[in-house]
Each structure stands twice: as C-alpha cells, then as structure tokens.
Coordinates of C-alpha atoms in Angstrom, one line a residue:
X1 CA 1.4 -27.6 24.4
X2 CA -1.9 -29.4 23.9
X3 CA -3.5 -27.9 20.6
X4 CA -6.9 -29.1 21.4
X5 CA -6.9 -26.9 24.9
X6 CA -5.4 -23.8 22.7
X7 CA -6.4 -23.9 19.3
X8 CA -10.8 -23.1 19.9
X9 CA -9.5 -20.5 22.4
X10 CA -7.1 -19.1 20.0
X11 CA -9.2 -18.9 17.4
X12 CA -12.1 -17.0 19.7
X13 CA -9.3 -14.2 20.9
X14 CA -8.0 -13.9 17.6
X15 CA -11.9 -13.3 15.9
X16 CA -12.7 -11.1 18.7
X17 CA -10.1 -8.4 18.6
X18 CA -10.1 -8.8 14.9
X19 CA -14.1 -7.6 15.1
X20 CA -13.4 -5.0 17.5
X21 CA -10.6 -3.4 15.6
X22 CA -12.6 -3.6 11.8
X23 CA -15.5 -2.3 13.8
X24 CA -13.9 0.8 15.1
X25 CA -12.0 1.5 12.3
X26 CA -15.0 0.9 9.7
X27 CA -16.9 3.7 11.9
X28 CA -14.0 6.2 12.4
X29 CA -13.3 5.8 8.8
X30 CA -17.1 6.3 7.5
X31 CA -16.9 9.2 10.1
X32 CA -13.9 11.1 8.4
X33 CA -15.2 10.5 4.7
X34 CA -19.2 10.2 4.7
X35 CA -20.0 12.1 8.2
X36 CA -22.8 14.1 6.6
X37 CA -24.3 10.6 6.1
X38 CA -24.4 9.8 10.0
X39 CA -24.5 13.4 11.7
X40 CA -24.2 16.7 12.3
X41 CA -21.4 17.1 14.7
X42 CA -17.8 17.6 13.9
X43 CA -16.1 14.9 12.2
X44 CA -12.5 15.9 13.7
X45 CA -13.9 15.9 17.4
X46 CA -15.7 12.7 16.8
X47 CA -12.4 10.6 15.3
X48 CA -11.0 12.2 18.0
X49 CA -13.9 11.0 20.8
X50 CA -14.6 7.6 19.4
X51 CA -11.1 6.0 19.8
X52 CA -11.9 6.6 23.8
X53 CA -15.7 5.3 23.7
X54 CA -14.3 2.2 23.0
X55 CA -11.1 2.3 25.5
X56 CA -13.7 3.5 28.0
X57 CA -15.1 0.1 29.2
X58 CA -12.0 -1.0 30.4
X59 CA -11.9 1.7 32.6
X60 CA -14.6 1.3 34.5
X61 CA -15.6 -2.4 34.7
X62 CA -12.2 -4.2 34.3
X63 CA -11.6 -4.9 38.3
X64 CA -15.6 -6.4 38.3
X65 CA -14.4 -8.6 35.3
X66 CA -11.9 -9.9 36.9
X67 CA -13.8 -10.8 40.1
X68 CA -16.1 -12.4 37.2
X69 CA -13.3 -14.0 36.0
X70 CA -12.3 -15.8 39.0
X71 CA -16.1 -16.7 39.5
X72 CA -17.4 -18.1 37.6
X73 CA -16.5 -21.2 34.6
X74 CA -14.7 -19.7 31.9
X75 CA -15.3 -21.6 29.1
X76 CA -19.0 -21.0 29.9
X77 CA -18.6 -16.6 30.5
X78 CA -16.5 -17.1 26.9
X79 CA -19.3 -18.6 25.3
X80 CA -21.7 -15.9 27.3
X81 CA -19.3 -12.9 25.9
X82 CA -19.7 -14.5 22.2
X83 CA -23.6 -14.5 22.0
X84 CA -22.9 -11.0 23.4
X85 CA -21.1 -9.9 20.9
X86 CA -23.6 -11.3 18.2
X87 CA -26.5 -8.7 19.6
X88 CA -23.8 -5.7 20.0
X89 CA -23.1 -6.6 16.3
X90 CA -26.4 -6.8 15.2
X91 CA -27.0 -3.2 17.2
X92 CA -23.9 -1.8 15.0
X93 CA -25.6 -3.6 11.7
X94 CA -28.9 -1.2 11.9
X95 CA -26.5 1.9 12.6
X96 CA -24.4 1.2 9.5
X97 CA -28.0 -0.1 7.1
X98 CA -29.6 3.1 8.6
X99 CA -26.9 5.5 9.0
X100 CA -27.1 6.4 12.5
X101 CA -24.9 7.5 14.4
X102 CA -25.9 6.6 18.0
X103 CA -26.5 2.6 17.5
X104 CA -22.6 2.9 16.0
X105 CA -21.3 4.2 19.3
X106 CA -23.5 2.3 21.2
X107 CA -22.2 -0.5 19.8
X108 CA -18.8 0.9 20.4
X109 CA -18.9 1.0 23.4
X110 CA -20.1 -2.3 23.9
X111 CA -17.6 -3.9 22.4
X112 CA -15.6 -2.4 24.2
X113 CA -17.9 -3.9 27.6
X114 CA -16.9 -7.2 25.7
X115 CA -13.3 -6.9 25.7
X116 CA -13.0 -5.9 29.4
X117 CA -15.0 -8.9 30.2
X118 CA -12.9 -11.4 28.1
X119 CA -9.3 -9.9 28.7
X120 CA -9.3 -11.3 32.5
X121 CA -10.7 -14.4 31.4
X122 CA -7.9 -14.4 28.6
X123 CA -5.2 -14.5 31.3
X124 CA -7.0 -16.8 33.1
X125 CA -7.4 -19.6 30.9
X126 CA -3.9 -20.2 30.1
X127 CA -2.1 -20.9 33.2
X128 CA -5.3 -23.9 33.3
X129 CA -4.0 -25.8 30.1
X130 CA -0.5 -24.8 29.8
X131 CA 2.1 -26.2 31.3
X132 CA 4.4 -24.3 33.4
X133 CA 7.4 -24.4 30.9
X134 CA 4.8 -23.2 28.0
X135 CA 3.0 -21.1 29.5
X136 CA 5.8 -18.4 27.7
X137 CA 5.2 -19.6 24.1
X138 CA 1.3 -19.9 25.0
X139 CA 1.3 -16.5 26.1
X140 CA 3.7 -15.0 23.1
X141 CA 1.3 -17.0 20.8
X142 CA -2.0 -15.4 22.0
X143 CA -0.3 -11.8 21.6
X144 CA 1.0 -12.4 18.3
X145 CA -2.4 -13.3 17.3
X146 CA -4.0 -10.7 18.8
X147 CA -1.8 -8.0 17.0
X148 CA -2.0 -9.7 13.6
X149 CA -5.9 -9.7 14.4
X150 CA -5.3 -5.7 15.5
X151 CA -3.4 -4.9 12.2
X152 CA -5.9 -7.3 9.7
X153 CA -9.2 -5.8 11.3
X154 CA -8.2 -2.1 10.9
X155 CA -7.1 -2.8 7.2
X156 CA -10.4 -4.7 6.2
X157 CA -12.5 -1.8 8.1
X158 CA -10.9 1.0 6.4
X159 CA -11.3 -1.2 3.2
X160 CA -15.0 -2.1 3.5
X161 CA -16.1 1.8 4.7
X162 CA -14.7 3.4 1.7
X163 CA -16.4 0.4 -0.7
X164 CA -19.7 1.0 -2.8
X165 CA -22.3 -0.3 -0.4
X166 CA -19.6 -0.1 2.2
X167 CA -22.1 0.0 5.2
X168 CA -23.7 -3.2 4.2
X169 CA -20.6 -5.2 3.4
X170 CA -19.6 -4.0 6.8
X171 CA -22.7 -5.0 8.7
X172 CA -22.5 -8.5 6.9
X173 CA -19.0 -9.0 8.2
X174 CA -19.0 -8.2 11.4
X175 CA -22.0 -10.3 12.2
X176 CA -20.3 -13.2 10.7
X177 CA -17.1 -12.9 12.2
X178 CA -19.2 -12.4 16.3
X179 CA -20.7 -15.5 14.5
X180 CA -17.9 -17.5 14.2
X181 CA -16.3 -16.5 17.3
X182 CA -19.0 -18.2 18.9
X183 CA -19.0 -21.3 17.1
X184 CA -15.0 -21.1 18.2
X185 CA -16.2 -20.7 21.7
X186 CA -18.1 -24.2 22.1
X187 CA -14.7 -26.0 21.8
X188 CA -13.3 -24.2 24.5
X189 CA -12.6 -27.1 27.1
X190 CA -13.9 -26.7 30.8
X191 CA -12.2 -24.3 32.7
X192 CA -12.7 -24.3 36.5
X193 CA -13.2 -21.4 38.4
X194 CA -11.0 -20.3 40.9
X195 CA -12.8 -18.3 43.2
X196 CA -16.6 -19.9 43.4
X197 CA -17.4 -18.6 46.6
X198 CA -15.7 -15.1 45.6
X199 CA -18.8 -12.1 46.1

C-alpha cells in the first residue's frame, strides 16, 4: 500500500467527518442546554429536526455527486470541497459568536452538501492507488478512521458547547480543523477522472 497515495487523503477524510460530527453535536448540544440563547422554538423538536438537516443532503444530491465524481479530477473537486468547507465553517462561526440560530443550520446543512459531494469521490479514489489485493485493508483503514473521527468529534463538541465561552472555542475549532483539511488536501496525488465526457 503506498503511504504517500493514502496518507494526505486519509488525513482529509478523517478531519472532515471529525468536523462534521463536533459541528453537529456542538449545535444539538448548545440546543438542549442554552436554547433560550439561540431561539424561541422547542428544543426537543429541534434535537429532534437537526440530526436530519444534516442527513438531508445526501438525499437529494448524492446521485449528481457521483456523476461529479466520475467527471471531473478528484484530487482537484477534494481540494474544491475543502475551501468549501472553510466558508460553511466560517458561516457556522458568526451563528455560534452571535447566537443565531439560522447561520447554525445553514451551516448544517451545508456540511452536510459537503459530505455528499466527497463520499463518491471517497470511493473513487481508492480503487486509483490501491492495489487490487489492498484495496480491502485500504478500505477497512478509511472506515476505521472515519468512525474514530465520528466517535472523537461528537465527544469534543459536546465538550466545547458546555465550556465557559463554549461558542467561541467552538467557532475557533472548527475553522481550524476545515483549515487543516485543506492543507491535507494539496497532497492528494492526481486522480484521473473516469468519465470526462460524462453530462
């Protein structure tokens, strides 16, 4: 297994689904304990709700992403997903400073736009550096990463939204972490597509 080809991609899966998960459980956490802070509305409908804003994405534009998937360059729509993610954190960073509620699920949401368009390209990538006879271990590796990223993001988010000055050390973090996915990104090698002509 060349470590070069998988290691910057690793590292970009891993920091992506560890943002998503400490994003959405930073907000459903503030949600149950500091709701007055951020709304209105009824913090049991919207733990309830905000689990699906995220999930929602998928939904609609998976079949598109992988269309874009087979496309286009993959290394290059990774890179294009990453300085994504930077704005959608930035978006979630003025909900949490401000506490309001409709940049948080706006941002939600597009994270959630971000994972759809990344998961085909995720399945996509590995069969173009891996071996045949690793392509197992590759794809073991990549999901035990992505769970351990699952697990460690939704204990940091529930950590960080109960802290004193839990909304900034939560804007900080995510922002940092959509940063260094996209620093990971750059060393993702050249991945051809394998549909150019695909519409």
């Amino acid at each position: 297994m060349c470590s070069s080809d998988l290691g910057p991609f690793f590292a970009t899966q891993f920091l992506g689904a560890f943002n998503d998960n400490l994003f959405k459980t930073a907000l459903i956490t503030l949600v149950s304990f500091r709701a007055g802070q951020l709304t209105n509305l009824d913090p049991r409908w919207l733990v309830t709700v905000l689990p699906g804003v995220l999930i929602l994405p998928f939904l609609i534009f998976s079949a598109t992403c992988g269309q874009v998937a087979d496309k286009f360059e993959k290394s290059a729509v990774t890179r294009a997903v990453k300085l994504f993610e930077i704005v959608v954190m930035m978006l979630a960073a003025v909900g949490l400073l401000m506490s309001q509620l409709a940049p948080l699920v706006a941002a939600l949401f597009l994270m959630g736009v971000h994972s759809t368009i990344f998961g085909p390209v995720k399945y996509a990538y590995l069969p173009q550096h891996l071996r045949e006879e690793e392509l197992v271990g590759g794809n073991g590796m990549v999901e035990m990463g992505t769970f351990i990223a699952i697990l460690a993001g939704q204990i940091l988010g529930a950590w960080l939204a109960i802290a004193p000055a839990g909304g900034t050390a939560t804007a900080l973090c995510v922002i940092a972490v959509a940063v260094l996915g996209y620093f990971a990104s750059r060393f993702i090698p050249h991945s051809p597509a394998a549909d150019p002509g695909l519409k």
